[in-house]
Each structure stands twice: as C-alpha cells, then as structure tokens.
CHARMM-style PDB file with segment names, atoms N, HN, CA, C and O in Angstrom:
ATOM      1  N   UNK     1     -25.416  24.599  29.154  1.00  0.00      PROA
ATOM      2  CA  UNK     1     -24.687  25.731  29.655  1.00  0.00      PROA
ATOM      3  C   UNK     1     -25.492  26.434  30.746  1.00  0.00      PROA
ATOM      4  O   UNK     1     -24.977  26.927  31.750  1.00  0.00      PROA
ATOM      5  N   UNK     2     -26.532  26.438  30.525  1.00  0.00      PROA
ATOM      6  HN  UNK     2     -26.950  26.038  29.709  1.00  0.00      PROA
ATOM      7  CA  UNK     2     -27.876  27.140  31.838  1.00  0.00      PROA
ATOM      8  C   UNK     2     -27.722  26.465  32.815  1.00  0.00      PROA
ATOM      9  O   UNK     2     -27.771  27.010  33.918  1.00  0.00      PROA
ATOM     10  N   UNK     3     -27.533  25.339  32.720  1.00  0.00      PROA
ATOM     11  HN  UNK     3     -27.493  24.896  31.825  1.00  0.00      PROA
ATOM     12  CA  UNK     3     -27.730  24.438  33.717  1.00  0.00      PROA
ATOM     13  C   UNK     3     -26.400  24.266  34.952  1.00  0.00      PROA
ATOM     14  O   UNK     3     -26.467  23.964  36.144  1.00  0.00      PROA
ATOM     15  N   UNK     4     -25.320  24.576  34.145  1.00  0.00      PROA
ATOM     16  HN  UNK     4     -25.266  24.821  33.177  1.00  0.00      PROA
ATOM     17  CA  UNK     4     -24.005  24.855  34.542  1.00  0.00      PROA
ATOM     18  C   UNK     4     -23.567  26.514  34.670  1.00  0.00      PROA
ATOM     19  O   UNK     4     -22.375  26.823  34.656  1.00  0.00      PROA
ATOM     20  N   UNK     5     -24.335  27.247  34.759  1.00  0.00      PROA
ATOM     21  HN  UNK     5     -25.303  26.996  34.770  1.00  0.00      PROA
ATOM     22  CA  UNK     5     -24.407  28.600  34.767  1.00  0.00      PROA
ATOM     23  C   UNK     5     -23.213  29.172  34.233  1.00  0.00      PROA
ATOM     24  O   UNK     5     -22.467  29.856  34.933  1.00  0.00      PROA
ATOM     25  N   UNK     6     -22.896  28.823  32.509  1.00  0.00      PROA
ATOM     26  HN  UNK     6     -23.501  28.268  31.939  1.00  0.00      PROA
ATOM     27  CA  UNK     6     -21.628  28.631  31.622  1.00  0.00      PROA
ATOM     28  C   UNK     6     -22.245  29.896  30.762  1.00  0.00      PROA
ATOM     29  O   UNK     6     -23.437  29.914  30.458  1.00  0.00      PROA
ATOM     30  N   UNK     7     -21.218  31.088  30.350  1.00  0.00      PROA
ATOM     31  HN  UNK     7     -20.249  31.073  30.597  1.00  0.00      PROA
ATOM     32  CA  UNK     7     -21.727  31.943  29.481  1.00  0.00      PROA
ATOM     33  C   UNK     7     -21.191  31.210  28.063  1.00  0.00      PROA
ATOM     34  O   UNK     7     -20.950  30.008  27.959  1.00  0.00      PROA
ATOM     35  N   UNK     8     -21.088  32.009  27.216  1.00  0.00      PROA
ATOM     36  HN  UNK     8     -21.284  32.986  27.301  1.00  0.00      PROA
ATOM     37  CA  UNK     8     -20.470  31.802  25.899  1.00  0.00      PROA
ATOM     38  C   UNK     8     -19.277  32.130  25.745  1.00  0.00      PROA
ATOM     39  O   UNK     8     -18.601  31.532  24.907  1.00  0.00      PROA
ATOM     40  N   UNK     9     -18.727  33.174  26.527  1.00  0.00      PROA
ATOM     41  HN  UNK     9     -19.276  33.659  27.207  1.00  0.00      PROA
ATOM     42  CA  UNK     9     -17.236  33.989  26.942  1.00  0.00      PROA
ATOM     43  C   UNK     9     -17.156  32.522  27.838  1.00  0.00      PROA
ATOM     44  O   UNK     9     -17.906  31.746  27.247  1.00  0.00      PROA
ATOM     45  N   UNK    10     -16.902  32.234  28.334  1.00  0.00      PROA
ATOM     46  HN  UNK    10     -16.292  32.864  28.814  1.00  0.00      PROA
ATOM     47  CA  UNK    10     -16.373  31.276  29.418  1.00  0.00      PROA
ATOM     48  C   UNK    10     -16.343  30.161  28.862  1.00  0.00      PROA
ATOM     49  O   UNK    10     -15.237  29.643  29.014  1.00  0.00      PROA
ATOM     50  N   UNK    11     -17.116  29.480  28.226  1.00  0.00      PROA
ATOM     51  HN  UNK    11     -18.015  29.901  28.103  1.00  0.00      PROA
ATOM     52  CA  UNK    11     -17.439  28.431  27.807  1.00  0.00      PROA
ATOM     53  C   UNK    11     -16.311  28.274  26.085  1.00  0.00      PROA
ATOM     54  O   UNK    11     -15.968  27.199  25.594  1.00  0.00      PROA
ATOM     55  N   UNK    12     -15.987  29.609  25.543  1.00  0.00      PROA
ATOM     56  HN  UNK    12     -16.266  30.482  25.942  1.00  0.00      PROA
ATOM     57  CA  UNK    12     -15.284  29.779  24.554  1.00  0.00      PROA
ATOM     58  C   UNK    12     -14.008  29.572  24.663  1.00  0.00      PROA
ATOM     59  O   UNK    12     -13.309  28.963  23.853  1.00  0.00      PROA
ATOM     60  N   UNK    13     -13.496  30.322  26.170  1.00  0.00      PROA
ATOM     61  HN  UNK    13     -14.064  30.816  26.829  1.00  0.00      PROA
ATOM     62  CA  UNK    13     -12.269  30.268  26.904  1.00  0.00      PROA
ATOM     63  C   UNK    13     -11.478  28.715  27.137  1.00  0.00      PROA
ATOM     64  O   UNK    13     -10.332  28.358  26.865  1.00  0.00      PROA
ATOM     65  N   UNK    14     -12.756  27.907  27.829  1.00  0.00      PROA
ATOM     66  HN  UNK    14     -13.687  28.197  28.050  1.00  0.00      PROA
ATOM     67  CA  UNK    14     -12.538  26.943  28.040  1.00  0.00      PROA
ATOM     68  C   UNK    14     -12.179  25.970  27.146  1.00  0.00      PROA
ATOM     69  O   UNK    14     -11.652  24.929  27.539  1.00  0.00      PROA
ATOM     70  N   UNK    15     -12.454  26.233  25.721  1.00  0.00      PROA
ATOM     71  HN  UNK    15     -12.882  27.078  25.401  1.00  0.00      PROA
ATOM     72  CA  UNK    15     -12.034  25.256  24.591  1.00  0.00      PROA
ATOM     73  C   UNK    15     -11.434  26.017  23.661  1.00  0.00      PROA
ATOM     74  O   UNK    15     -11.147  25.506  22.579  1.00  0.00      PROA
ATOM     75  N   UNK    16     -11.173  27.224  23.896  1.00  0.00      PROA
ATOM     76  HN  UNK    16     -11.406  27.640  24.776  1.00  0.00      PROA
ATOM     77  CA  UNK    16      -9.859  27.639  23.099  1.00  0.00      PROA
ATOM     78  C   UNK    16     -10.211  28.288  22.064  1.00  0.00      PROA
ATOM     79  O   UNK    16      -9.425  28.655  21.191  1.00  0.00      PROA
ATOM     80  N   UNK    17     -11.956  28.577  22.068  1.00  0.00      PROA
ATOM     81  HN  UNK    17     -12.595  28.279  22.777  1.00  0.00      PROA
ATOM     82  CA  UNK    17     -12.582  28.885  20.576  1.00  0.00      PROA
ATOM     83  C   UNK    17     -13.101  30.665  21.028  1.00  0.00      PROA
ATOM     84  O   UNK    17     -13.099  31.234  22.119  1.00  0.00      PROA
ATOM     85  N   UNK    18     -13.494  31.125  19.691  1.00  0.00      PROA
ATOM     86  HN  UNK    18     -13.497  30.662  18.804  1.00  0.00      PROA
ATOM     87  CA  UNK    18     -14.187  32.794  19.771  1.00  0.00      PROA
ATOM     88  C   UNK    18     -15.847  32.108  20.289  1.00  0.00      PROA
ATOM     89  O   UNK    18     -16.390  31.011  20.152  1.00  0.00      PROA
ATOM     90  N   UNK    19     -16.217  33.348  20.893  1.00  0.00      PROA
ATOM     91  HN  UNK    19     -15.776  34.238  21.004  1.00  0.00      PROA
ATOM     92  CA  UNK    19     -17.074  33.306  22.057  1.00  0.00      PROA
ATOM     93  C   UNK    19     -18.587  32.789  20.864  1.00  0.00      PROA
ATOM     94  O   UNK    19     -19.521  32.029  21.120  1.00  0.00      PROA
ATOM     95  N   UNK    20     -18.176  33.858  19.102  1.00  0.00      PROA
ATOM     96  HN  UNK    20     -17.418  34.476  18.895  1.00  0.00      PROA
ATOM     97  CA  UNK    20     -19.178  33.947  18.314  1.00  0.00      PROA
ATOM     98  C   UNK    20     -19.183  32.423  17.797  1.00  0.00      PROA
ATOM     99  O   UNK    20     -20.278  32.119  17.323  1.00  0.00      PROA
ATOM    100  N   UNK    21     -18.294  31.461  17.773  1.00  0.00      PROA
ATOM    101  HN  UNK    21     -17.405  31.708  18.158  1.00  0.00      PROA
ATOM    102  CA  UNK    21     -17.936  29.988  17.277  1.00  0.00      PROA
ATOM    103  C   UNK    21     -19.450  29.403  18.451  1.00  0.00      PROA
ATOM    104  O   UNK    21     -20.542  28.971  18.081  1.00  0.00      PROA
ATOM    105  N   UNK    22     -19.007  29.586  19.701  1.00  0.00      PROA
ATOM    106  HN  UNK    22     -18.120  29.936  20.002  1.00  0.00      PROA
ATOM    107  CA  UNK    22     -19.868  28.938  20.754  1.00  0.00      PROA
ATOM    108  C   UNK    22     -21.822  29.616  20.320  1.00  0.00      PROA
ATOM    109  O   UNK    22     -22.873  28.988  20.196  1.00  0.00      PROA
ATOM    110  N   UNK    23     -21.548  30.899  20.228  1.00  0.00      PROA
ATOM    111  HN  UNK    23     -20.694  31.410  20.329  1.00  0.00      PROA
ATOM    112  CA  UNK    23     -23.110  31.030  19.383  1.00  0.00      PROA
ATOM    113  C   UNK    23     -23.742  30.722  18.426  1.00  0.00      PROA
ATOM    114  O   UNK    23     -24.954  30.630  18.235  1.00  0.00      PROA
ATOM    115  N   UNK    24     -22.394  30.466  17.455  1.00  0.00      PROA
ATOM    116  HN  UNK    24     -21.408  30.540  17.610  1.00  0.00      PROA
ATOM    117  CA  UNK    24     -23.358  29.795  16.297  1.00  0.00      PROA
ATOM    118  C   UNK    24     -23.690  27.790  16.363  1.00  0.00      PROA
ATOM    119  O   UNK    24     -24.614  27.175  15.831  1.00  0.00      PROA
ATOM    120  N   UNK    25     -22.688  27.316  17.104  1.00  0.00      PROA
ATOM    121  HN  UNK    25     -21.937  27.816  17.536  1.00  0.00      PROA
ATOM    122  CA  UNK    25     -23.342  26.217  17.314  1.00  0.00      PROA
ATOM    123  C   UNK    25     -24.605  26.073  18.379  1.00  0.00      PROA
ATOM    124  O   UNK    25     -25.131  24.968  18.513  1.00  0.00      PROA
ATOM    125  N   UNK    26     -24.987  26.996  18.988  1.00  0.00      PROA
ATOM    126  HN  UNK    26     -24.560  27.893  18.879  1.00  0.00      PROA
ATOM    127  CA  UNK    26     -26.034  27.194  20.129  1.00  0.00      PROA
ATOM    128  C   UNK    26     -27.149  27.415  18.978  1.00  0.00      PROA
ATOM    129  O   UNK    26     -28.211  26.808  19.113  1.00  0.00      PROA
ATOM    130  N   UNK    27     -27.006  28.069  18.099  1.00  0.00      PROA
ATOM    131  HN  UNK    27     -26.143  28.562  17.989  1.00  0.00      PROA
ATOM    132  CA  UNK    27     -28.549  28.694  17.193  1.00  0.00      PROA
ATOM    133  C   UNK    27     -28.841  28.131  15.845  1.00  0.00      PROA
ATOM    134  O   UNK    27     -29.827  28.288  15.125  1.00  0.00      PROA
ATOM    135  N   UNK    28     -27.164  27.061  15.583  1.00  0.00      PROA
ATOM    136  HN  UNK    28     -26.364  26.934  16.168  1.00  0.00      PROA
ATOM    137  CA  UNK    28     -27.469  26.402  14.132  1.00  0.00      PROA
ATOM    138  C   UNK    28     -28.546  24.911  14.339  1.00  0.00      PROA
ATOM    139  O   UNK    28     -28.279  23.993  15.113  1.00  0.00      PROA
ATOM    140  N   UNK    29     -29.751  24.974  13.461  1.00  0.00      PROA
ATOM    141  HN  UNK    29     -29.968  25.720  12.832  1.00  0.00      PROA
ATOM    142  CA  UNK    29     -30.240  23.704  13.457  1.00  0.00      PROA
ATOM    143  C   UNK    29     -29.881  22.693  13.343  1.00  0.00      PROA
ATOM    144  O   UNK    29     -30.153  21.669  13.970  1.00  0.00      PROA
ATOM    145  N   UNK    30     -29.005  22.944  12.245  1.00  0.00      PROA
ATOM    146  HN  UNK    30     -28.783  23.775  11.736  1.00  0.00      PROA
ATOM    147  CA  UNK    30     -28.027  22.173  11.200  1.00  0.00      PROA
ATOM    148  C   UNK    30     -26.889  22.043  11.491  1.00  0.00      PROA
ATOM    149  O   UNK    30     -26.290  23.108  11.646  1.00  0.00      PROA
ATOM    150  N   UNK    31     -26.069  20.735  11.698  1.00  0.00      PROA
ATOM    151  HN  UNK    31     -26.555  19.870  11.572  1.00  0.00      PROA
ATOM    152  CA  UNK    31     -24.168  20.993  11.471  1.00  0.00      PROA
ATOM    153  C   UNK    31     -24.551  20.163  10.265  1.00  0.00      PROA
ATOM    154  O   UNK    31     -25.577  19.554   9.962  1.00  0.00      PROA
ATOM    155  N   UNK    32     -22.894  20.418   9.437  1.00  0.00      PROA
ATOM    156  HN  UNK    32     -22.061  20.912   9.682  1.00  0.00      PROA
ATOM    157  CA  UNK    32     -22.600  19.667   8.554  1.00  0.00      PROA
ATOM    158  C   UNK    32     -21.672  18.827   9.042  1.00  0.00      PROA
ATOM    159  O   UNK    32     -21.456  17.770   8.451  1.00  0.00      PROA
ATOM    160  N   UNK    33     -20.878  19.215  10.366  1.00  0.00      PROA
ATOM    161  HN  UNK    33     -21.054  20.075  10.847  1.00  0.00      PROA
ATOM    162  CA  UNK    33     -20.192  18.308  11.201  1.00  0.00      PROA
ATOM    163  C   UNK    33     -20.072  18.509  12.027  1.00  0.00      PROA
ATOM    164  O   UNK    33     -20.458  19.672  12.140  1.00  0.00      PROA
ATOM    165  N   UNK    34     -19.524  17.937  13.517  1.00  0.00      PROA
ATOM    166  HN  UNK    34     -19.210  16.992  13.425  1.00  0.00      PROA
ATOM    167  CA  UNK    34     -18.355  18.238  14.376  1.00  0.00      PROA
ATOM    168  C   UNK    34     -17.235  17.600  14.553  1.00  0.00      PROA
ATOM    169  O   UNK    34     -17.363  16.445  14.147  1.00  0.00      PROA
ATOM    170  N   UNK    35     -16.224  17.803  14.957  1.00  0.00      PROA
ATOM    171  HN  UNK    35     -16.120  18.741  15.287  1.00  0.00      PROA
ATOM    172  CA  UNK    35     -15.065  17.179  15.237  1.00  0.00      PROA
ATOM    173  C   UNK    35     -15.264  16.329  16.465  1.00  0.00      PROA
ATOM    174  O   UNK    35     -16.123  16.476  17.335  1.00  0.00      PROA
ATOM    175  N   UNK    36     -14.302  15.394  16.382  1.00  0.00      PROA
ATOM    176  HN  UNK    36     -13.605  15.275  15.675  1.00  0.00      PROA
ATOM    177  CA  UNK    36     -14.463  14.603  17.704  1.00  0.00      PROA
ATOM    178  C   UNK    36     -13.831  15.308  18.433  1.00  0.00      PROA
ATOM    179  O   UNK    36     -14.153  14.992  19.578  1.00  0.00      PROA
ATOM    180  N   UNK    37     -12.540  16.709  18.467  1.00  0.00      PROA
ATOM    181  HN  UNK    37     -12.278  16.966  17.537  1.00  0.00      PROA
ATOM    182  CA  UNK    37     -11.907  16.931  19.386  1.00  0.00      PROA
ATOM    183  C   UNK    37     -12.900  18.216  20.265  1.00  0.00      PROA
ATOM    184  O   UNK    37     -12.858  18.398  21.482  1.00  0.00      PROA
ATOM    185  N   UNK    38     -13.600  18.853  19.457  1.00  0.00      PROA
ATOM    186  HN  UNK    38     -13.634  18.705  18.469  1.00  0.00      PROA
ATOM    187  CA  UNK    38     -14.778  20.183  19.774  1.00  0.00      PROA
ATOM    188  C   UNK    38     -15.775  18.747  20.447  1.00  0.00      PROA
ATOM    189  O   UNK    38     -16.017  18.905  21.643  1.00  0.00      PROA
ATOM    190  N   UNK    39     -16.198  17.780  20.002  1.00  0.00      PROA
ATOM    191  HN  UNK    39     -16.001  17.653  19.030  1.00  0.00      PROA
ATOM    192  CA  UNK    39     -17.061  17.219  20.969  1.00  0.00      PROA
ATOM    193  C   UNK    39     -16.605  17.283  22.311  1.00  0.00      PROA
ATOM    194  O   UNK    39     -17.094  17.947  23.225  1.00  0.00      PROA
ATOM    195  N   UNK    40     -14.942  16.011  22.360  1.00  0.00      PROA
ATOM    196  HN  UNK    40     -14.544  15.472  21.618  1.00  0.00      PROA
ATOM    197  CA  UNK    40     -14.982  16.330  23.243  1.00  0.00      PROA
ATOM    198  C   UNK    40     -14.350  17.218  24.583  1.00  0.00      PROA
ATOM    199  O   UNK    40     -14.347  17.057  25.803  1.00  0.00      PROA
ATOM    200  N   UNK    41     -14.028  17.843  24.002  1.00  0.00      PROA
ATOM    201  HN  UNK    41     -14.030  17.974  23.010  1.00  0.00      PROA
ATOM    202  CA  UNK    41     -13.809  19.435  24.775  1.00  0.00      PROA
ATOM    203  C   UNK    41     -14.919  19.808  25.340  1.00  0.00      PROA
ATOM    204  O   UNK    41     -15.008  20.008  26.551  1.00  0.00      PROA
ATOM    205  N   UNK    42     -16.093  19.968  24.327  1.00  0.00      PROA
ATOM    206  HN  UNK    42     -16.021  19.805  23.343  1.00  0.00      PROA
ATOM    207  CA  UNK    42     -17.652  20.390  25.116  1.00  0.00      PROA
ATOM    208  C   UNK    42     -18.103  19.031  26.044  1.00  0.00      PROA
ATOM    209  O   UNK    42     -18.711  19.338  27.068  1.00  0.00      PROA
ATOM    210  N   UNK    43     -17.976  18.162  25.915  1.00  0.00      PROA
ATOM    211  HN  UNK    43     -17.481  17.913  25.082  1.00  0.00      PROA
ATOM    212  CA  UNK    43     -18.364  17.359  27.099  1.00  0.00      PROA
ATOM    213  C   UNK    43     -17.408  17.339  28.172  1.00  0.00      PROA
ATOM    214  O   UNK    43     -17.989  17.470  29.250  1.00  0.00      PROA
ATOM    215  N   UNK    44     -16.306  17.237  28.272  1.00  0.00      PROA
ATOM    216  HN  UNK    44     -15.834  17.131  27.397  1.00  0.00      PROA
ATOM    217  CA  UNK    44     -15.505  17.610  29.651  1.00  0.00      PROA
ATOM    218  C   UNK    44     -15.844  19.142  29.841  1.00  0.00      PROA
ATOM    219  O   UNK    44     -15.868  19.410  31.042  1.00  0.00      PROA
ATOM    220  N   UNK    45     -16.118  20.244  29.028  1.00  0.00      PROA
ATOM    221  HN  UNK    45     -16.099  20.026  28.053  1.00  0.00      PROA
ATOM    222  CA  UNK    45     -16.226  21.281  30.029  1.00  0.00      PROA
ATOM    223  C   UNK    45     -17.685  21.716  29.868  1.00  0.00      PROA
ATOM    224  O   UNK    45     -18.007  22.840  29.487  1.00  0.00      PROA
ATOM    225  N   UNK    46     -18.574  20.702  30.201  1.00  0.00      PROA
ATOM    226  HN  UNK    46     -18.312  19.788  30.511  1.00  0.00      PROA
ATOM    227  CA  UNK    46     -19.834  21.107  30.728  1.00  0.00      PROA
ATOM    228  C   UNK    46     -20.468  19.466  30.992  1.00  0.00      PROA
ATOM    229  O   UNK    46     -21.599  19.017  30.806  1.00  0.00      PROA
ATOM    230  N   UNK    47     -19.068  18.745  31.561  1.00  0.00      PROA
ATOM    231  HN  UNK    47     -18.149  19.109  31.712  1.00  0.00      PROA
ATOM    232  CA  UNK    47     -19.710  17.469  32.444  1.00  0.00      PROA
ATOM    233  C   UNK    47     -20.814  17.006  32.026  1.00  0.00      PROA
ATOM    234  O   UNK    47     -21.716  17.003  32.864  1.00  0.00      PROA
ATOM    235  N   UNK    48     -21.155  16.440  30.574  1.00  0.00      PROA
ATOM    236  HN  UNK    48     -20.422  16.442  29.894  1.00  0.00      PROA
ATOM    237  CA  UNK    48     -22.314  15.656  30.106  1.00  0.00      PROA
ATOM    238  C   UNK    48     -21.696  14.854  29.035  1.00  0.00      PROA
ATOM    239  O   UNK    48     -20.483  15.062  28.990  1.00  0.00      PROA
ATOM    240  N   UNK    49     -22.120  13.997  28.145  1.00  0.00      PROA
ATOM    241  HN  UNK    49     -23.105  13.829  28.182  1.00  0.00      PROA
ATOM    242  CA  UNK    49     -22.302  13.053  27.408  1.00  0.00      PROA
ATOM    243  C   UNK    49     -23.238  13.795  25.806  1.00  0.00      PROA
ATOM    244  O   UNK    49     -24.176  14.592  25.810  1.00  0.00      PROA
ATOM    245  N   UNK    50     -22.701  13.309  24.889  1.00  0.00      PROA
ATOM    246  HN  UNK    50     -21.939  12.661  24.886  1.00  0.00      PROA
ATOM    247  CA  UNK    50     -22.517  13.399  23.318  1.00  0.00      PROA
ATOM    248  C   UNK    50     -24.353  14.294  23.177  1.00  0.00      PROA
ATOM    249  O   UNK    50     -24.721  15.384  22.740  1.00  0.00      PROA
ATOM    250  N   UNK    51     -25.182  12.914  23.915  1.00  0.00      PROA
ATOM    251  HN  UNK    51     -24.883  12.029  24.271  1.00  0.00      PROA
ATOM    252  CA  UNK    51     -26.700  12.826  23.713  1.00  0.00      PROA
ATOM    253  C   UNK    51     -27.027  14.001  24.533  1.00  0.00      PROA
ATOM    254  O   UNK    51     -28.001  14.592  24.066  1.00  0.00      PROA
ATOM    255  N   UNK    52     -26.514  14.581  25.671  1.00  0.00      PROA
ATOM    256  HN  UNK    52     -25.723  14.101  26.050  1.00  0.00      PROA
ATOM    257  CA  UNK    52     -26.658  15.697  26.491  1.00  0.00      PROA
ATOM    258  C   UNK    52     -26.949  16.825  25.581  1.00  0.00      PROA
ATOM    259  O   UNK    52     -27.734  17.691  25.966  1.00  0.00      PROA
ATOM    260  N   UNK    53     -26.137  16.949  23.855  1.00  0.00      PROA
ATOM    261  HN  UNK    53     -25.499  16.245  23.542  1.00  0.00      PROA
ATOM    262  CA  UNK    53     -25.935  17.474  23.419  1.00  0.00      PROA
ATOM    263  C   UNK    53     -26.517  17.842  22.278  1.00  0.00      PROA
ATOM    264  O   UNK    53     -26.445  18.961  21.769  1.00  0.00      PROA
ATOM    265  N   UNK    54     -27.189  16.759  21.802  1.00  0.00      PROA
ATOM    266  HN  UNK    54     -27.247  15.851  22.216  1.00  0.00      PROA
ATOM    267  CA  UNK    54     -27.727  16.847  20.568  1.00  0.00      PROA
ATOM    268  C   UNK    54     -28.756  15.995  20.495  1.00  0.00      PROA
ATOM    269  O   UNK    54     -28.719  14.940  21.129  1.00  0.00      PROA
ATOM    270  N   UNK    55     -29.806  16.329  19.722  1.00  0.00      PROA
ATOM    271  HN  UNK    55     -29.836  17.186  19.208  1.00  0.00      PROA
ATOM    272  CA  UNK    55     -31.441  15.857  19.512  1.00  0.00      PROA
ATOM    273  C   UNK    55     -31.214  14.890  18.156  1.00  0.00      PROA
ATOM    274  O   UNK    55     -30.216  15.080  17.461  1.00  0.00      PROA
ATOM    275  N   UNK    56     -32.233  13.792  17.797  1.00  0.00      PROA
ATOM    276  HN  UNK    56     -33.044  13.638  18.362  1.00  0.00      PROA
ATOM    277  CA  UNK    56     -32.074  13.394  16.371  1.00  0.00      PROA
ATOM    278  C   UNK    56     -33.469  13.619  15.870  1.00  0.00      PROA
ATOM    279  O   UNK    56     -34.474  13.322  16.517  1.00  0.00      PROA
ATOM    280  N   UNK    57     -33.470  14.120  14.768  1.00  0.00      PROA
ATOM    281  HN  UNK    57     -32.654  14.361  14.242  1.00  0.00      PROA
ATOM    282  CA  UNK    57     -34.746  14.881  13.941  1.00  0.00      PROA
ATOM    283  C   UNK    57     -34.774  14.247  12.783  1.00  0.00      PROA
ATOM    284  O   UNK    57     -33.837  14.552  12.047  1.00  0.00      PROA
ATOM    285  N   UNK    58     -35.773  13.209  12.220  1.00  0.00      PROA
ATOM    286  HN  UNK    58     -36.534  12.961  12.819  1.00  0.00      PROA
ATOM    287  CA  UNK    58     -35.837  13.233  11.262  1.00  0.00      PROA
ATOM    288  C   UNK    58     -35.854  14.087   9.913  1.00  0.00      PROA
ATOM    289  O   UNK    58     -36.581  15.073   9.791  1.00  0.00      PROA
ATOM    290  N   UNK    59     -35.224  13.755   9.178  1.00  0.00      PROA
ATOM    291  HN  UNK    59     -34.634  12.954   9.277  1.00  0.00      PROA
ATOM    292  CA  UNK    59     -35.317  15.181   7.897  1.00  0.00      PROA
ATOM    293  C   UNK    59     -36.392  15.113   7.190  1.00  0.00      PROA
ATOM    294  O   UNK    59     -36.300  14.353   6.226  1.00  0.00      PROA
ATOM    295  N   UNK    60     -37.190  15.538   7.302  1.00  0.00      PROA
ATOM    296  HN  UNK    60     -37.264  16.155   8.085  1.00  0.00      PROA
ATOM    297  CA  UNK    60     -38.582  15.560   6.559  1.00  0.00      PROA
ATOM    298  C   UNK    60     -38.817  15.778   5.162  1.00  0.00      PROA
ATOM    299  O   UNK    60     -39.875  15.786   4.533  1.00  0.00      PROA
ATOM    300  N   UNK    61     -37.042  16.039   4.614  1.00  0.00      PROA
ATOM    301  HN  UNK    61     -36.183  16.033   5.125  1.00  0.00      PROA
ATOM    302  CA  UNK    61     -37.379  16.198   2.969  1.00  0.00      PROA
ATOM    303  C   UNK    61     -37.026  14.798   2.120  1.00  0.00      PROA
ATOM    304  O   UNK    61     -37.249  14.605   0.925  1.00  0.00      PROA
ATOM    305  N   UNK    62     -36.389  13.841   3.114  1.00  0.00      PROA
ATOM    306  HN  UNK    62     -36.208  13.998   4.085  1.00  0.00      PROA
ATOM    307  CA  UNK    62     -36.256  12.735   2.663  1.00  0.00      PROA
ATOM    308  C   UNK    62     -37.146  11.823   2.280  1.00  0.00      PROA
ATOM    309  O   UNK    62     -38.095  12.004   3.043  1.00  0.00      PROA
ATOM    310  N   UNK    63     -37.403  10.978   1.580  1.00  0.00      PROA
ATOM    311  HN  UNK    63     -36.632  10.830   0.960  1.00  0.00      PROA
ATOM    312  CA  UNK    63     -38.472  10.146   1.393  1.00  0.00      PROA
ATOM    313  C   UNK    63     -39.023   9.561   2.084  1.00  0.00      PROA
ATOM    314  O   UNK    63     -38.296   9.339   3.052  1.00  0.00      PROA
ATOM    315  N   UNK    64     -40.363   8.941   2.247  1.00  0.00      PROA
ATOM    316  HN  UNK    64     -40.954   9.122   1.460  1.00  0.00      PROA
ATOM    317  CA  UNK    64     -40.349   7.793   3.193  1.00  0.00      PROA
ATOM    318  C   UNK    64     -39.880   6.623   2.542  1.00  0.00      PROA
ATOM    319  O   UNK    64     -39.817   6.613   1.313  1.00  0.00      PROA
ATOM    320  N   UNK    65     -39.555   5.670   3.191  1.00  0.00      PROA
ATOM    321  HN  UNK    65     -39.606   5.678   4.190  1.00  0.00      PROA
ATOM    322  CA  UNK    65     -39.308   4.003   2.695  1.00  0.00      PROA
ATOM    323  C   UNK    65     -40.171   3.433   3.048  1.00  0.00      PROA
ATOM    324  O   UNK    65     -40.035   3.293   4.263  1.00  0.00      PROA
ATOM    325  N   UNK    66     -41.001   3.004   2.732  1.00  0.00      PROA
ATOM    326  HN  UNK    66     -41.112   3.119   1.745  1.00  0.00      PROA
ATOM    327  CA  UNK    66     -42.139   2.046   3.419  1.00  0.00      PROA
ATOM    328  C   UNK    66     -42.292   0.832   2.231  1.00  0.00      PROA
ATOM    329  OT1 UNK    66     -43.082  -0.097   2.397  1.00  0.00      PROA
TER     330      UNK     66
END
C-alpha cells in the first residue's frame, strides 16, 4: 500500500470492505484464513501477486521432524 501510496480508506473503498477490516489484516500476524475472493480483490487493487502479500514463517511451536 506505501508503495502504491494506498490509504486504508481507499484501499477499503476499493474492495467494498470497512477501512478497520483493511487494519486488522495489516497488523494480524496470524490469519486463520483468506478468501480467494478478498485475495483477489487485494491483488488487482494494488497490482501485485499472492507472494507480494504474504511471508511464510515457520511455526516454531511445532515439532521438529528430523
């Protein structure tokens, strides 16, 4: 969104959602999901790709397998 000089009001507008929906996916570590249609809504309106979007973190409370 910085990069596209996209607020949270604008960026909320643009997919039809409350501005506070667009903040809490900005500050949650965690989803328990997303939809494919909120994906892709956020990738057509900020012109990037899935990975643009999201990091993969191992969960550190899981075991190792070795």
């Amino acid at each position: 969104m910085a990069e596209r000089n996209i607020s949270n009001n604008e960026l909320a507008e643009m997919l039809g959602m409350h501005p506070t929906s667009i903040s809490r996916m900005k500050t949650r570590r965690q989803f328990t999901r997303i939809d494919e249609p909120t994906l892709n809504a956020l990738c057509e309106a900020l012109q990037c790709q899935p990975g643009d979007l999201m990091v993969y973190e191992p969960d550190d409370s899981r075991p190792n397998k070795t």
